[in-house]
Tab-separated table of C-alpha atoms in Angstrom:
chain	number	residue	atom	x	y	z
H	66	UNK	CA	-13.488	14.953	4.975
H	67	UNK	CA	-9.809	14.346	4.374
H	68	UNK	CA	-9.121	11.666	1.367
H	69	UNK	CA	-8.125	7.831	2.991
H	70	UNK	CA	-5.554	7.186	0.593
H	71	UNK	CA	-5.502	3.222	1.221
H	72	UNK	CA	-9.015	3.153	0.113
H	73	UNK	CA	-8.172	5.607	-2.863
H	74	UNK	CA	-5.546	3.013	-3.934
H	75	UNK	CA	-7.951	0.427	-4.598
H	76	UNK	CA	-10.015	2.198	-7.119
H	77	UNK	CA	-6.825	1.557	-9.034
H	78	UNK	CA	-7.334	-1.822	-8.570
H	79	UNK	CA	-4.670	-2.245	-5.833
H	80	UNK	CA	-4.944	-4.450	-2.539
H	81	UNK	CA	-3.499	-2.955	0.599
H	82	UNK	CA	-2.360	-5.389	3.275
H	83	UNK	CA	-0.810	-4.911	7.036
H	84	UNK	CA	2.784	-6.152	7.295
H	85	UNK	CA	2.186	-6.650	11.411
H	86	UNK	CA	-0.099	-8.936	13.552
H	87	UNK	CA	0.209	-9.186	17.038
H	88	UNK	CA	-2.395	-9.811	19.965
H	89	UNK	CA	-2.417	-6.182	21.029
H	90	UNK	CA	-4.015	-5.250	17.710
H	91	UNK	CA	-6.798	-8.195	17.765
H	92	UNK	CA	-7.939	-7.479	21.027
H	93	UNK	CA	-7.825	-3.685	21.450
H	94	UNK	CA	-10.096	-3.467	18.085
H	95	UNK	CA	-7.515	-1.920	16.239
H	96	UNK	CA	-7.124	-4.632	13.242
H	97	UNK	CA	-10.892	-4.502	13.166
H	98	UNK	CA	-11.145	-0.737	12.388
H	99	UNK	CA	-8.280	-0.967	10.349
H	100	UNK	CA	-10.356	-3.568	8.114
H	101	UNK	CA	-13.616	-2.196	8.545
H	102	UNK	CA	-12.294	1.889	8.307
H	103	UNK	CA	-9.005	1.972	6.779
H	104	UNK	CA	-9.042	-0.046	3.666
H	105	UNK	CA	-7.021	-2.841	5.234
H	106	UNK	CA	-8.049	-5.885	3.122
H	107	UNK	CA	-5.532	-8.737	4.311
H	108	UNK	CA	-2.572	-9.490	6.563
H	109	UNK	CA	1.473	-10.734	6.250
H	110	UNK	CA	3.128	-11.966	9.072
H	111	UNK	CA	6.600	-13.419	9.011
H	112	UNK	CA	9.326	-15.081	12.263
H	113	UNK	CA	10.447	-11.435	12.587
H	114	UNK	CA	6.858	-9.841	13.190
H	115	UNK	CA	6.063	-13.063	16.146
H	116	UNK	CA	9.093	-12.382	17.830
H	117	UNK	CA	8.146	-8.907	18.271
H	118	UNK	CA	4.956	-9.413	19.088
H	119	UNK	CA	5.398	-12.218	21.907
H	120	UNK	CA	8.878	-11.459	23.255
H	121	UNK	CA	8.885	-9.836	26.779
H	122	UNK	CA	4.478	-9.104	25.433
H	123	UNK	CA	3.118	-10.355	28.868
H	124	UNK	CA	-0.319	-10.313	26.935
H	125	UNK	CA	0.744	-14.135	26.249
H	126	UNK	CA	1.762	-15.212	29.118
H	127	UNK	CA	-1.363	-16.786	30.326
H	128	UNK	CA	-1.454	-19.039	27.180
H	129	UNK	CA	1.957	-19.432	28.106
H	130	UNK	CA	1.374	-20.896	31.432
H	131	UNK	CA	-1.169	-23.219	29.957
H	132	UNK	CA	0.690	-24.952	27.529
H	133	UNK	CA	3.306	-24.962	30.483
H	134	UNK	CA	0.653	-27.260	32.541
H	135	UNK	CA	-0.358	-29.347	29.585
H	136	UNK	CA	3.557	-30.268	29.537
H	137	UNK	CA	3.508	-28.964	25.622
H	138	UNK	CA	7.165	-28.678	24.516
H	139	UNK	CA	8.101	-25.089	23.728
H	140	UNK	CA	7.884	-25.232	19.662
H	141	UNK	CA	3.721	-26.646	20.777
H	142	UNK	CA	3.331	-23.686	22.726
H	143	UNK	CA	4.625	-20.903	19.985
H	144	UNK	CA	2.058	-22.733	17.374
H	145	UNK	CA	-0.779	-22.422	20.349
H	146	UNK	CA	-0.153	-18.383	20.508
H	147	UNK	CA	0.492	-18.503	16.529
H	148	UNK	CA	-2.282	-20.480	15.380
H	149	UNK	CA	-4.985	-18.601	17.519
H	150	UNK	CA	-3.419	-15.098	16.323
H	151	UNK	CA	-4.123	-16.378	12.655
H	152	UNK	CA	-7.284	-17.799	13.620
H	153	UNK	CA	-8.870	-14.330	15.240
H	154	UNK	CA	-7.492	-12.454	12.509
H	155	UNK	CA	-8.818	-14.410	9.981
H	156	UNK	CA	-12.095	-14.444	11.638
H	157	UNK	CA	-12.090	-10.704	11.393
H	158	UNK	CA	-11.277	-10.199	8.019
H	159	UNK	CA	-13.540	-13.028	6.881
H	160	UNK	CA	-16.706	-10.779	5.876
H	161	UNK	CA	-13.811	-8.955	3.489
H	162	UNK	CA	-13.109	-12.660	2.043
H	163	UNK	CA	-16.654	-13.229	1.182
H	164	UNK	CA	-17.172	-9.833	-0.072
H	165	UNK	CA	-14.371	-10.160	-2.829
H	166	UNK	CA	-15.093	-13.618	-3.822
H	167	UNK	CA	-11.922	-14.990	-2.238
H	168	UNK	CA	-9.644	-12.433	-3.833
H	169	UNK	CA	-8.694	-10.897	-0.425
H	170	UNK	CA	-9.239	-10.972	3.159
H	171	UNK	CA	-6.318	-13.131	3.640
H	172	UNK	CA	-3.873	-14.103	6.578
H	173	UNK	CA	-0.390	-15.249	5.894
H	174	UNK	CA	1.521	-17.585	7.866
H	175	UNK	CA	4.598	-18.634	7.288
H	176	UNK	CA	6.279	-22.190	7.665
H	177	UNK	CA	9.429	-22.698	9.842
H	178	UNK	CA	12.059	-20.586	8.033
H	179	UNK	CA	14.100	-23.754	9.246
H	180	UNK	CA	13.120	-25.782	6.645
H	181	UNK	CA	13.389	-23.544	3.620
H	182	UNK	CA	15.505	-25.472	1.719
H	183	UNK	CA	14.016	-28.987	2.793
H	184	UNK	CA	11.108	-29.281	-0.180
H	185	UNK	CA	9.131	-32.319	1.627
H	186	UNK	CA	9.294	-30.802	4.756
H	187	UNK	CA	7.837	-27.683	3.492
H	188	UNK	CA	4.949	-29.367	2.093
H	189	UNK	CA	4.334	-31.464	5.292
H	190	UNK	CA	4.297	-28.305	7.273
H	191	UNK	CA	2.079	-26.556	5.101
H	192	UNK	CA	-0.502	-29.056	4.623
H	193	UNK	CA	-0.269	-29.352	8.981
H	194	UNK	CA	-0.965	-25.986	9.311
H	195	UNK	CA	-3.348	-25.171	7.326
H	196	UNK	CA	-5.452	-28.453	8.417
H	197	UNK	CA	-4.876	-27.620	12.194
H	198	UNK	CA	-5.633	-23.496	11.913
H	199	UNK	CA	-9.045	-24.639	9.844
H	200	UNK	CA	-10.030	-21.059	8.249
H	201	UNK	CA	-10.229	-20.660	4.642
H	202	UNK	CA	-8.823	-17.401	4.231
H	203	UNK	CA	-5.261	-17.734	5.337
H	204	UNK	CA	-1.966	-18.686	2.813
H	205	UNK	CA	0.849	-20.459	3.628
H	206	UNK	CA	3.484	-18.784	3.462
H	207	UNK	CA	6.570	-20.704	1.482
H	208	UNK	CA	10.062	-19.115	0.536
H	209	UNK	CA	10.468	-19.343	-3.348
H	210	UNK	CA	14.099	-20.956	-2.765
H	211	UNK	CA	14.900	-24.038	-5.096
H	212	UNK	CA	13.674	-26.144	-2.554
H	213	UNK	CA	10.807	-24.209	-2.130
H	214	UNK	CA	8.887	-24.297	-5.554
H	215	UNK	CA	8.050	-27.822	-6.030
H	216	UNK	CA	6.645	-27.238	-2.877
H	217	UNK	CA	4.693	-24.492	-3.664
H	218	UNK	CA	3.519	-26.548	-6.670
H	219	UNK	CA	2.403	-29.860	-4.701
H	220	UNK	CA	0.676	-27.292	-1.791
H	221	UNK	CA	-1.182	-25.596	-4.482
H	222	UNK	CA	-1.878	-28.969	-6.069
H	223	UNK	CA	-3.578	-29.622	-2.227
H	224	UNK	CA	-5.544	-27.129	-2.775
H	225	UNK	CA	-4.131	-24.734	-0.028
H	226	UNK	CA	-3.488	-21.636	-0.350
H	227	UNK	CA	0.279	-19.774	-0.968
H	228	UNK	CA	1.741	-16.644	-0.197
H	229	UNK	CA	5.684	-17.470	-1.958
H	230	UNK	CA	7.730	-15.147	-0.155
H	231	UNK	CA	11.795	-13.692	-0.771
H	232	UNK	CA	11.489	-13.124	-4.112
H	233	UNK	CA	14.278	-10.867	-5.391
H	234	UNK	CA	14.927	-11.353	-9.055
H	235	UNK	CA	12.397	-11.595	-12.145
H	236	UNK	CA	13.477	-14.877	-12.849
H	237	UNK	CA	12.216	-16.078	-9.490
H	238	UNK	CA	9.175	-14.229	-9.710
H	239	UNK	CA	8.597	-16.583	-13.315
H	240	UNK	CA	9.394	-19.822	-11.407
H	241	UNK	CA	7.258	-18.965	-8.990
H	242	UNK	CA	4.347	-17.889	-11.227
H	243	UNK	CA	4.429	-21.365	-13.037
H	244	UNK	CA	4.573	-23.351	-9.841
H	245	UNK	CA	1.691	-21.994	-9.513
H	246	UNK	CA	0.582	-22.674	-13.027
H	247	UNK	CA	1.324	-26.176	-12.444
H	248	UNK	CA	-0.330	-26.469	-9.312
H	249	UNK	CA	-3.685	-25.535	-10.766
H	250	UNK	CA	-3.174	-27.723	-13.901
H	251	UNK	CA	-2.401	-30.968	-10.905
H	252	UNK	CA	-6.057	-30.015	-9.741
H	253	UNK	CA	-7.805	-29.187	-13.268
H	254	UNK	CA	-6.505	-32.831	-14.060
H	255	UNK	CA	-8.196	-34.793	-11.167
H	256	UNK	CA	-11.470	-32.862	-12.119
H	257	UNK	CA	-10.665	-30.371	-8.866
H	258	UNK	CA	-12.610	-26.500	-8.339
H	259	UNK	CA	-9.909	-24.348	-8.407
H	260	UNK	CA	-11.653	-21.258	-8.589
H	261	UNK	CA	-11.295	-21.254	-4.631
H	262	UNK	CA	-7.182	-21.088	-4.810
H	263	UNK	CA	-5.614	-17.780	-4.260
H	264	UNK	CA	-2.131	-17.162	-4.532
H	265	UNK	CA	0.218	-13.919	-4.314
H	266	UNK	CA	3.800	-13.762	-4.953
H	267	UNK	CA	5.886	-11.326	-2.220
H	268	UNK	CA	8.161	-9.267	-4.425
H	269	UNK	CA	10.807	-7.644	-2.145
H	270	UNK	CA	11.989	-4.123	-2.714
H	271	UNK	CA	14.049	-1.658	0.022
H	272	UNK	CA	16.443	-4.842	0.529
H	273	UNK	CA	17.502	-4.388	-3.025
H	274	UNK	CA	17.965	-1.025	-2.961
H	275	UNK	CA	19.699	-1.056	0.216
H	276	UNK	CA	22.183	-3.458	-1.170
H	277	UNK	CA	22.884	-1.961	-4.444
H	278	UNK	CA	23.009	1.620	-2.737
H	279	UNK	CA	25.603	-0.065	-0.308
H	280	UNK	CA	27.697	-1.440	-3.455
H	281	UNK	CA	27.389	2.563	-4.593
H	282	UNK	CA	28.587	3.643	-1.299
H	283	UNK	CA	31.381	1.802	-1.416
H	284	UNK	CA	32.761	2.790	-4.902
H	285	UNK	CA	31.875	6.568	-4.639
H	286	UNK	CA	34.140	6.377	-1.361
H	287	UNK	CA	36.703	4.061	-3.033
H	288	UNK	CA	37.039	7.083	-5.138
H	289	UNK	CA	36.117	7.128	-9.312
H	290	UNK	CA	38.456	8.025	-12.143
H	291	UNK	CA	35.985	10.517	-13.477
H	292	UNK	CA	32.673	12.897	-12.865
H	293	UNK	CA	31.144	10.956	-15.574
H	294	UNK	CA	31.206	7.309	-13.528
H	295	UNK	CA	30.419	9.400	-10.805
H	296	UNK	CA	27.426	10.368	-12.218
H	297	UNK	CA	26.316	7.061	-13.198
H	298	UNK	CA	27.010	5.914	-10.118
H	299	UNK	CA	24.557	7.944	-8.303
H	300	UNK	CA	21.969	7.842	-10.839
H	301	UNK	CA	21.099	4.256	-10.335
H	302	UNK	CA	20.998	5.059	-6.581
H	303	UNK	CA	17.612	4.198	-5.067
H	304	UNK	CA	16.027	3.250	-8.367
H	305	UNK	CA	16.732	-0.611	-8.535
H	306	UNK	CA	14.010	-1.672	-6.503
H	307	UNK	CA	10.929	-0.209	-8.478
H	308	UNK	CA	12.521	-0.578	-12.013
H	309	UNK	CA	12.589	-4.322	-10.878
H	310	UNK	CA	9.056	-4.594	-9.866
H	311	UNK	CA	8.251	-2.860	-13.119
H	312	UNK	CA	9.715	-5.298	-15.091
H	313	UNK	CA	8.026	-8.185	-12.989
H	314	UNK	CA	4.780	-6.673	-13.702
H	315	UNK	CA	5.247	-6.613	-17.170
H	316	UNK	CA	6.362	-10.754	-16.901
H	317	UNK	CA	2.804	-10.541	-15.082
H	318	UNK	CA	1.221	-9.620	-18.113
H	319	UNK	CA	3.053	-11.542	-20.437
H	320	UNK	CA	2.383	-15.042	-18.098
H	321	UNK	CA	-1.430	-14.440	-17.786
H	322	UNK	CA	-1.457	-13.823	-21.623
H	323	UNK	CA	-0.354	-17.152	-22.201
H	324	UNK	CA	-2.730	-20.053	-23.509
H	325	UNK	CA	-1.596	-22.144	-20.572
H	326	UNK	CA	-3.057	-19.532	-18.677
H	327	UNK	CA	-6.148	-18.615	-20.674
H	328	UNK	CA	-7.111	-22.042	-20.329
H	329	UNK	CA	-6.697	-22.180	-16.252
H	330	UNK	CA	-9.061	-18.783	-16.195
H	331	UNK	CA	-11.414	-19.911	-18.526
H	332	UNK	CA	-12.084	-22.660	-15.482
H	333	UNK	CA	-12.441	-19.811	-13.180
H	334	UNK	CA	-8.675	-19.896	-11.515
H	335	UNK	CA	-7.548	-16.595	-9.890
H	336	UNK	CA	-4.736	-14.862	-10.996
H	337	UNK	CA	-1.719	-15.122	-8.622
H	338	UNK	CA	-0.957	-11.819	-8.129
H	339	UNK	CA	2.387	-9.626	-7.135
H	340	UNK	CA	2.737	-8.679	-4.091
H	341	UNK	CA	4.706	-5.901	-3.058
H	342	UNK	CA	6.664	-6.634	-0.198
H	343	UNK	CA	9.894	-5.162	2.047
H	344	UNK	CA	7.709	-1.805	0.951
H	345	UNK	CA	9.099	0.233	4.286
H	346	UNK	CA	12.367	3.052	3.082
H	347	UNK	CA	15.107	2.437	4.801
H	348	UNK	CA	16.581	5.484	3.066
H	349	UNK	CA	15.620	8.750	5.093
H	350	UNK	CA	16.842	10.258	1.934
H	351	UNK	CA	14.222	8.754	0.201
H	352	UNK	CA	10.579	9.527	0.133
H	353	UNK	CA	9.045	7.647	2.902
H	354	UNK	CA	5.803	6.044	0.551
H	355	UNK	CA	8.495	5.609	-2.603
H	356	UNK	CA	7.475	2.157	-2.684
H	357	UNK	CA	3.635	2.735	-2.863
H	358	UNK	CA	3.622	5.765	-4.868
H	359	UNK	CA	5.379	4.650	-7.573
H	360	UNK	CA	4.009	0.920	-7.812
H	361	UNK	CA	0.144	1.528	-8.096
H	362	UNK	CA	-1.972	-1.150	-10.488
H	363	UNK	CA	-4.337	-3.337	-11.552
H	364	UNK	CA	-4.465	-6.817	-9.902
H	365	UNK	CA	-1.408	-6.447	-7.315
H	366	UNK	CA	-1.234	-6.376	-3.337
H	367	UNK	CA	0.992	-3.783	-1.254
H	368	UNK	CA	1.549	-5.315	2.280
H	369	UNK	CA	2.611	-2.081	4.257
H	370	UNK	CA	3.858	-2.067	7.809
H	371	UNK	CA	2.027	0.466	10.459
H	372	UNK	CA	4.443	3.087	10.201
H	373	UNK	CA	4.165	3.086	6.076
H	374	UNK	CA	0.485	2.870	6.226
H	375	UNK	CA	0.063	5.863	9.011
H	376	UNK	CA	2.337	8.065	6.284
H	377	UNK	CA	0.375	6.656	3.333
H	378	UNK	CA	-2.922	7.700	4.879
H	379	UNK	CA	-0.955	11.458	5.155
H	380	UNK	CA	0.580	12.036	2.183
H	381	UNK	CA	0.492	9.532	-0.455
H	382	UNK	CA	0.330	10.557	-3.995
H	383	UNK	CA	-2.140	7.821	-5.360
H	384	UNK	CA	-1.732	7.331	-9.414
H	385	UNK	CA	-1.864	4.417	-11.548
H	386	UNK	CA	2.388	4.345	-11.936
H	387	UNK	CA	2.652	1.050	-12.707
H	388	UNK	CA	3.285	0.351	-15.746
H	389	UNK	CA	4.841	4.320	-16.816
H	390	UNK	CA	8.395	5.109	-17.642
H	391	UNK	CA	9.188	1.110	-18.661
H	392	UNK	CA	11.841	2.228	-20.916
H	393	UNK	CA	13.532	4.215	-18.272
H	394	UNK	CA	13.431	0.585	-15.889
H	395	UNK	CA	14.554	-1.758	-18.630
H	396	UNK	CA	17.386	0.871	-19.601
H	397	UNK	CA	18.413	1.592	-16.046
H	398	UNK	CA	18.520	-2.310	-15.023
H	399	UNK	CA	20.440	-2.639	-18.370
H	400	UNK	CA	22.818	0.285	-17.078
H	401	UNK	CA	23.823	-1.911	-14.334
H	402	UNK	CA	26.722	-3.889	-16.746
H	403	UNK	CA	28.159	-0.737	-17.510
H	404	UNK	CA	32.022	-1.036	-16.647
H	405	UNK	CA	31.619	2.919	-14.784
H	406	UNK	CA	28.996	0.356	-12.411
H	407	UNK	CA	29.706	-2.925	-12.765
H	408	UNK	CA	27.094	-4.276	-10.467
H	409	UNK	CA	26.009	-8.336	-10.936
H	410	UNK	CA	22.118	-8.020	-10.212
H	411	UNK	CA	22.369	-11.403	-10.317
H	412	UNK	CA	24.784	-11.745	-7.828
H	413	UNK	CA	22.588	-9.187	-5.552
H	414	UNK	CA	19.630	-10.996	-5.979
H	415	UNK	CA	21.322	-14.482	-4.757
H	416	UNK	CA	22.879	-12.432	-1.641
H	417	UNK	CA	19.543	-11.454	-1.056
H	418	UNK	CA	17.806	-14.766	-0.695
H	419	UNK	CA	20.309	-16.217	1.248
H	420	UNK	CA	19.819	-13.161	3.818
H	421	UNK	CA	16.520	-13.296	3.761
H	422	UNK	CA	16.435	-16.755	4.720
H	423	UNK	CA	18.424	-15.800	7.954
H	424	UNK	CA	16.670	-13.193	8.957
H	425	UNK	CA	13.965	-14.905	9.125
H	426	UNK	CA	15.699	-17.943	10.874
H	427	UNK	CA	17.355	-15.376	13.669
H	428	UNK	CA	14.284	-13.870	15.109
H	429	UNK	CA	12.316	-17.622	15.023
H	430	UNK	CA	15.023	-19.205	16.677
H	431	UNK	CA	15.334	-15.764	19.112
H	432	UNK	CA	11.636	-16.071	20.009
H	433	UNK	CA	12.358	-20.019	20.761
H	434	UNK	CA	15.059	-19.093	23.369
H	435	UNK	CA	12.402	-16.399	24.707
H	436	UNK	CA	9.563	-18.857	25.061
H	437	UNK	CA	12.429	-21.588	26.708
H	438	UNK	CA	13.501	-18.905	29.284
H	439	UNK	CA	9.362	-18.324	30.089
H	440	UNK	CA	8.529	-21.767	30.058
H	441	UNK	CA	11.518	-22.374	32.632
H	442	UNK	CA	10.536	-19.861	34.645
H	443	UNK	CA	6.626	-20.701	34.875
H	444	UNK	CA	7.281	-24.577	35.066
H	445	UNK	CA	6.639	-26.075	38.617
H	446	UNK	CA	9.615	-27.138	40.858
C-alpha cells in the first residue's frame, strides 16, 4: 500500500488542515473521508472560499428561497448558508476534536473582512457567531491588523476560540502570540478553565514570495550594473517565504519558553500554534509542495487547499525541516538590506496586509451582489 503522506506528516507532529469548505464536499461524503481516510484533521475557510462555493452553486438555492420567504435581508441569508456549512462540518470532524483533547478538529470562520480595522466590532461579531453557530470546535477567525489584536485578546479573554489570520511579518506573529498570552492570563485571573482554548496563528507564505519575486522581476529587467547583483538578485528568489516562517518558529520557541508562559501551561493552556497558511505555489517554477516540504514540525498546522493536498498525497517528501538550515534564513532575510537588493521587508510585509485585507473584502462583497441578484430574482412580485 502506497504511503498517505498527510498522515506521515503527523508523526512529525504536524496538523494538516483543508483550505476549502463548500456544501458539495459535506454532502457528497467527501470531507468525511477526507477526515476519516486522509489525515484531514481541521478546516480554514475565508470570504474568498464562500464566494466560490455559493456563487452561481445552485446546491443553495433552496436555502436561498427560504430565507427569501422569511423576508431575511440578504447579509441574514449568507450567515443561514454559512453558519450551517460550519455547523455540518464541525459536526463531522467532532470525533477528531475529542480524540486530540481539543488540539484539532477545528472549523474556522472568519468575521466580516469589513470590519477589520474596527476592534469593537470585531469582538461583537465574534462573540455573535460563535454563540449563534453553538459547536465547540470552530475558531473565529480575526485579522491580526492593529485593530485586530485587542480583539483577539478580549475574544480569547471570552473564552472563544481564534484562528488570527494575515500575518506577514515576525513581528506580527509576536503581537499576536501575546494577545493571546494575555487573553489566557484575563481568564486565569477570574479563576476561568482555560485548558479548553485553542488558538493558531495563520502565517502567510506564497504572497510573500510572490511579492518579493515581483520586486526581483522588476530590477533584473530594469537591468543591473553587474553579474554579481545579478546573482544576488536571483538568489533570494523564492526563498523569502520559508526563511520567514523559520524564523517565526524559532520566536515560537523562544515565547513558549518564557515564564509568562510556563506559568499559563502549568494551568493546562494549549499552546497557540503556527499555522501555515497561503501554502499553494504560485510559482510553476517552483516545486508545487515547497511550502509543506520544507516547513515540517512539532506543534504547527499546514492548512492546504485540494489541489496542494492531492499533490502532497503524490509526491511529498515528508522530513522534520523545520527548524534546519536557520543560519542560511537569518542570513538570507539579513541579505535583503544589501544595496545590490535593497528590498524593505518591512515595507512588503505592510503591502501585504493591506492586500490581504481586500482580497478578502472583494470576494465578500462579490458574493453579496450574487446573493442580491438571487434574492431579486426568487422574491415574489
Amino acid at each position: 500500500m502506497a504511503t498517505n503522506h498527510l498522515q506521515e506528516i503527523q508523526e512529525y507532529g504536524q496538523s494538516i488542515w483543508i483550505d476549502n469548505l463548500t456544501r458539495d464536499i459535506i454532502q457528497s461524503g467527501e470531507l468525511k473521508n477526507l477526515v476519516a481516510n486522509q489525515g484531514i484533521s481541521g478546516i480554514t475557510s475565508n470570504p474568498a472560499i464562500f464566494e466560490k462555493a455559493i456563487a452561481n452553486n445552485a446546491i443553495y438555492d433552496a436555502d436561498i428561497e427560504a430565507g427569501v420567504r422569511a423576508q431575511l435581508p440578504t447579509y441574514k441569508i449568507y450567515e443561514s448558508l454559512v453558519f450551517a456549512d460550519i455547523r455540518n462540518a464541525a459536526d463531522i470532524l467532532r470525533p477528531v476534536y475529542e480524540a486530540s483533547n481539543g488540539v484539532d478538529g477545528y472549523v474556522s470562520i472568519e468575521v466580516p473582512p469589513t470590519i477589520a480595522h474596527d476592534t469593537q466590532a470585531t469582538v461583537n461579531e465574534a462573540r455573535r457567531y460563535f454563540q449563534e453557530i453553538g459547536r465547540e470546535n470552530i475558531m473565529i477567525k480575526i485579522p491580526g491588523t492593529e485593530s485586530g489584536l485587542p480583539a483577539v485578546e478580549q475574544v480569547i479573554a471570552d473564552g472563544i476560540n481564534v484562528n488570527i489570520t494575515l500575518l506577514f511579518s515576525v513581528q506580527s506573529y509576536i503581537n499576536t502570540a501575546w494577545a493571546y498570552i494575555r487573553g489566557l492570563e484575563k481568564l486565569v485571573a477570574e479563576d476561568k478553565d482555560i485548558s479548553k482554548i485553542a488558538s493558531v496563528a495563520s502565517f502567510f507564505l506564497s504572497r510573500i514570495d510572490s511579492n518579493i519575486d515581483a520586486k526581483i522581476d522588476a530590477k533584473l529587467h530594469r537591468g543591473v550594473d553587474d553579474i554579481n547583483q545579478e546573482a544576488k538578485l536571483s538568489a533570494v528568489k523564492g526563498k523569502v517565504a520559508i526563511a520567514n516562517a523559520k524564523i517565526a518558529y524559532q520566536e515560537y520557541k523562544k515565547i513558549i519558553e518564557s515564564d509568562r508562559w510556563q506559568a499559563l501551561a502549568a494551568k493546562g493552556a494549549k499552546v497557540q500554534r503556527l499555522l501555515w497558511a497561503s501554502t499553494s505555489t504560485k510559482d510553476p517554477h517552483y516545486s508545487d509542495v515547497m511550502y509543506v516540504d520544507e516547513l515540517i514540525g512539532r506543534d504547527t498546522v499546514n492548512t492546504l487547499p485540494p489541489l496542494t493536498i492531492a499533490a502532497c498525497v503524490d509526491h511529498c517528501d515528508v522530513g522534520d525541516r523545520l527548524e534546519t538550515k536557520l543560519k542560511e534564513a537569518y542570513q538570507l532575510i539579513e541579505s535583503l538590506k544589501d544595496p545590490d537588493i535593497n528590498i524593505d521587508i518591512n515595507t512588503v510585509m505592510d503591502e501585504l496586509l493591506v492586500e490581504g485585507i481586500d482580497k478578502f473584502v472583494q470576494p465578500f462583497q462579490s458574493l453579496m451582489n450574487s446573493l442580491e441578484n438571487k434574492v431579486k430574482l426568487l422574491s415574489p412580485v
